[in-house]
Amino acid sequence: MGSPCRAAGRRRRAGAAVPPCGARGYARLVGEIVVVRDGRGPEVLLVHGGAGPRTTWGALAPLADRWTLAYVHRRGYPPSSPPRHGQDFEVDALDLAPLLVGRPHVVAHSYGVLGALIAAAAAPSGSVRSLTLIEPPLTHLVPDDPEVAWLERTGDAVLTHGMDTDPVELRKFLRLAGAPVGGGPLPEDVAAGVRRAHGGRLPSEARPRLDSIRAAGVPVLVASGGHAAAMERICDALATALRGERSVHPGAGHFVAAAPGFAARLETFMRNPGRARATSDS
């Protein structure tokens, strides 16, 4: 990759979430994706979803004083290479697998949760120190719920049809997903995000091995933003399936990591992973 400082400079000019080049910040190419690390202390692997690392994780930057924040840039998000056949959670899982060797805490958001769960389930026991899962599109966990069914149907339509999705449904979905959508034309960065997602693998196809993660005893925190009833039900079901802790942080919509109190809750969980599980099992 050449000099880390020159590489970081190129990434900043490309709009990637890269910390200033210095003693703590550096980038590394791992297979087809770039991981940018910043901070000191135990590693926290941050896996974004449809939005990029800067939008998703910017509010967590102060944690770098106590933790090594490893910002994954999924395929298609500069400076990582484009995906060969659209976004795919199975490919994400393969990209994440070598990053679990160092036994990190894993924090994943939205579509990024799918690959993180698949990778964690396939990893040797003990590879993941903890899992924090934020608003994943695991709609199959809540069958026969009309609001969850709408979320699945519309999310699949956006990935299948892109900008040709029914305009009313598209805007409704984008607002739920945290995009700044008003009454006029879609902002260019929002439209670019829709085009990037177009043709991706449908999240409704994902069936991560939750039983394997539960059997391995991985400590889990499931977090949501309290802004959509369907998402709350999905997160409740996921926490139950994984015997995990559950927290709700209103104030930032789908981008829960930016909500008041989330960073503190995350840090408490990572310092004492499995505490709630141990208490409930005793």
Tab-separated table of C-alpha atoms in Angstrom, residues 108-246:
chain	number	residue	atom	x	y	z
A	108	ALA	CA	-22.024	-4.132	13.543
A	109	HIS	CA	-24.807	-2.012	12.081
A	110	SER	CA	-27.748	-2.795	9.769
A	111	TYR	CA	-26.706	-4.842	6.673
A	112	GLY	CA	-23.239	-5.198	8.200
A	113	VAL	CA	-24.719	-7.312	11.001
A	114	LEU	CA	-25.499	-10.102	8.532
A	115	GLY	CA	-21.891	-10.702	7.519
A	116	ALA	CA	-20.681	-10.214	11.082
A	117	LEU	CA	-23.046	-12.902	12.393
A	118	ILE	CA	-22.129	-15.356	9.644
A	119	ALA	CA	-18.411	-14.796	10.281
A	120	ALA	CA	-18.821	-15.116	14.053
A	121	ALA	CA	-20.817	-18.340	13.720
A	122	ALA	CA	-18.139	-19.890	11.488
A	123	ALA	CA	-15.168	-18.764	13.578
A	124	PRO	CA	-13.418	-21.026	16.091
A	125	SER	CA	-14.783	-20.778	19.609
A	126	GLY	CA	-13.387	-17.787	21.470
A	127	SER	CA	-12.617	-15.762	18.335
A	128	VAL	CA	-15.116	-13.025	19.174
A	129	ARG	CA	-14.862	-11.317	22.540
A	130	SER	CA	-18.341	-9.823	22.262
A	131	LEU	CA	-20.977	-8.904	19.675
A	132	THR	CA	-22.932	-5.644	19.605
A	133	LEU	CA	-25.640	-5.772	16.939
A	134	ILE	CA	-27.514	-2.640	15.873
A	135	GLU	CA	-30.835	-2.744	13.980
A	136	PRO	CA	-30.198	-5.665	11.605
A	137	PRO	CA	-32.667	-6.546	8.819
A	138	LEU	CA	-33.312	-10.048	10.163
A	139	THR	CA	-36.994	-9.944	9.354
A	140	HIS	CA	-37.442	-13.730	9.394
A	141	LEU	CA	-37.167	-13.626	13.185
A	142	VAL	CA	-40.602	-11.985	13.400
A	143	PRO	CA	-42.964	-13.875	11.060
A	144	ASP	CA	-46.571	-12.822	10.459
A	145	ASP	CA	-46.026	-9.221	11.586
A	146	PRO	CA	-47.423	-6.712	9.042
A	147	GLU	CA	-44.907	-3.943	9.833
A	148	VAL	CA	-41.957	-6.322	9.689
A	149	ALA	CA	-43.321	-7.783	6.452
A	150	TRP	CA	-43.466	-4.280	4.942
A	151	LEU	CA	-39.868	-3.651	6.001
A	152	GLU	CA	-38.723	-6.877	4.341
A	153	ARG	CA	-40.747	-6.322	1.172
A	154	THR	CA	-39.658	-2.723	0.727
A	155	GLY	CA	-36.019	-3.330	1.598
A	156	ASP	CA	-35.889	-6.130	-0.965
A	157	ALA	CA	-37.553	-3.872	-3.541
A	158	VAL	CA	-34.958	-1.135	-3.056
A	159	LEU	CA	-32.103	-3.601	-3.588
A	160	THR	CA	-33.865	-5.150	-6.580
A	161	HIS	CA	-35.089	-2.022	-8.368
A	162	GLY	CA	-32.885	0.765	-6.994
A	163	MET	CA	-34.034	4.217	-8.072
A	164	ASP	CA	-36.957	2.631	-9.968
A	165	THR	CA	-38.597	1.581	-6.694
A	166	ASP	CA	-42.035	3.115	-6.135
A	167	PRO	CA	-41.137	6.710	-5.124
A	168	VAL	CA	-43.456	6.826	-2.106
A	169	GLU	CA	-42.215	3.517	-0.754
A	170	LEU	CA	-38.599	4.424	-1.490
A	171	ARG	CA	-38.802	7.667	0.484
A	172	LYS	CA	-40.565	5.976	3.372
A	173	PHE	CA	-37.882	3.302	3.512
A	174	LEU	CA	-35.030	5.806	3.228
A	175	ARG	CA	-36.426	7.864	6.104
A	176	LEU	CA	-36.610	4.741	8.277
A	177	ALA	CA	-33.025	3.966	7.270
A	178	GLY	CA	-31.908	7.389	8.483
A	179	ALA	CA	-31.412	9.154	5.155
A	180	PRO	CA	-32.031	12.934	5.085
A	181	VAL	CA	-34.998	12.858	2.708
A	182	GLY	CA	-37.299	15.842	2.270
A	183	GLY	CA	-40.013	16.663	-0.227
A	184	GLY	CA	-37.769	17.572	-3.157
A	185	PRO	CA	-35.365	15.492	-5.234
A	186	LEU	CA	-33.253	13.001	-3.334
A	187	PRO	CA	-29.901	14.434	-2.237
A	188	GLU	CA	-27.127	13.168	-4.495
A	189	ASP	CA	-25.373	11.269	-1.715
A	190	VAL	CA	-28.631	9.500	-0.859
A	191	ALA	CA	-29.267	8.620	-4.512
A	192	ALA	CA	-25.678	7.364	-4.766
A	193	GLY	CA	-26.302	5.109	-1.779
A	194	VAL	CA	-29.410	3.669	-3.429
A	195	ARG	CA	-27.461	3.014	-6.631
A	196	ARG	CA	-24.661	1.340	-4.664
A	197	ALA	CA	-27.142	-0.978	-2.913
A	198	HIS	CA	-28.975	-1.783	-6.173
A	199	GLY	CA	-28.372	-5.378	-7.187
A	200	GLY	CA	-27.105	-6.438	-3.777
A	201	ARG	CA	-27.999	-9.710	-2.157
A	202	LEU	CA	-31.346	-9.479	-0.407
A	203	PRO	CA	-31.135	-9.396	3.390
A	204	SER	CA	-34.273	-11.548	3.564
A	205	GLU	CA	-32.106	-14.428	2.275
A	206	ALA	CA	-29.762	-14.294	5.281
A	207	ARG	CA	-30.016	-17.112	7.801
A	208	PRO	CA	-27.016	-16.743	10.127
A	209	ARG	CA	-26.390	-19.624	12.524
A	210	LEU	CA	-27.626	-17.980	15.680
A	211	ASP	CA	-27.622	-21.349	17.449
A	212	SER	CA	-23.854	-21.647	16.929
A	213	ILE	CA	-23.237	-18.201	18.412
A	214	ARG	CA	-25.496	-18.934	21.364
A	215	ALA	CA	-23.839	-22.317	21.965
A	216	ALA	CA	-20.391	-20.675	21.887
A	217	GLY	CA	-21.449	-18.373	24.709
A	218	VAL	CA	-20.531	-15.155	22.881
A	219	PRO	CA	-21.718	-12.162	24.952
A	220	VAL	CA	-24.243	-10.168	22.912
A	221	LEU	CA	-25.769	-6.710	23.132
A	222	VAL	CA	-28.609	-5.859	20.748
A	223	ALA	CA	-29.299	-2.137	20.367
A	224	SER	CA	-31.968	-0.099	18.606
A	225	GLY	CA	-33.090	3.508	18.309
A	226	GLY	CA	-36.727	3.346	19.379
A	227	HIS	CA	-37.882	4.933	16.104
A	228	ALA	CA	-39.593	2.024	14.296
A	229	ALA	CA	-41.828	-0.614	15.843
A	230	ALA	CA	-40.793	-3.252	13.310
A	231	MET	CA	-37.122	-2.786	14.119
A	232	GLU	CA	-37.802	-2.954	17.861
A	233	ARG	CA	-39.533	-6.300	17.417
A	234	ILE	CA	-36.686	-7.660	15.306
A	235	CYS	CA	-34.133	-6.582	17.909
A	236	ASP	CA	-36.220	-8.059	20.735
A	237	ALA	CA	-36.373	-11.378	18.883
A	238	LEU	CA	-32.652	-11.356	18.122
A	239	ALA	CA	-31.735	-10.647	21.740
A	240	THR	CA	-33.968	-13.527	22.832
A	241	ALA	CA	-32.502	-15.909	20.242
A	242	LEU	CA	-28.937	-15.093	21.319
A	243	ARG	CA	-29.728	-14.736	25.036
A	244	GLY	CA	-28.233	-11.275	24.788
A	245	GLU	CA	-28.599	-7.958	26.533
A	246	ARG	CA	-30.980	-5.417	25.059
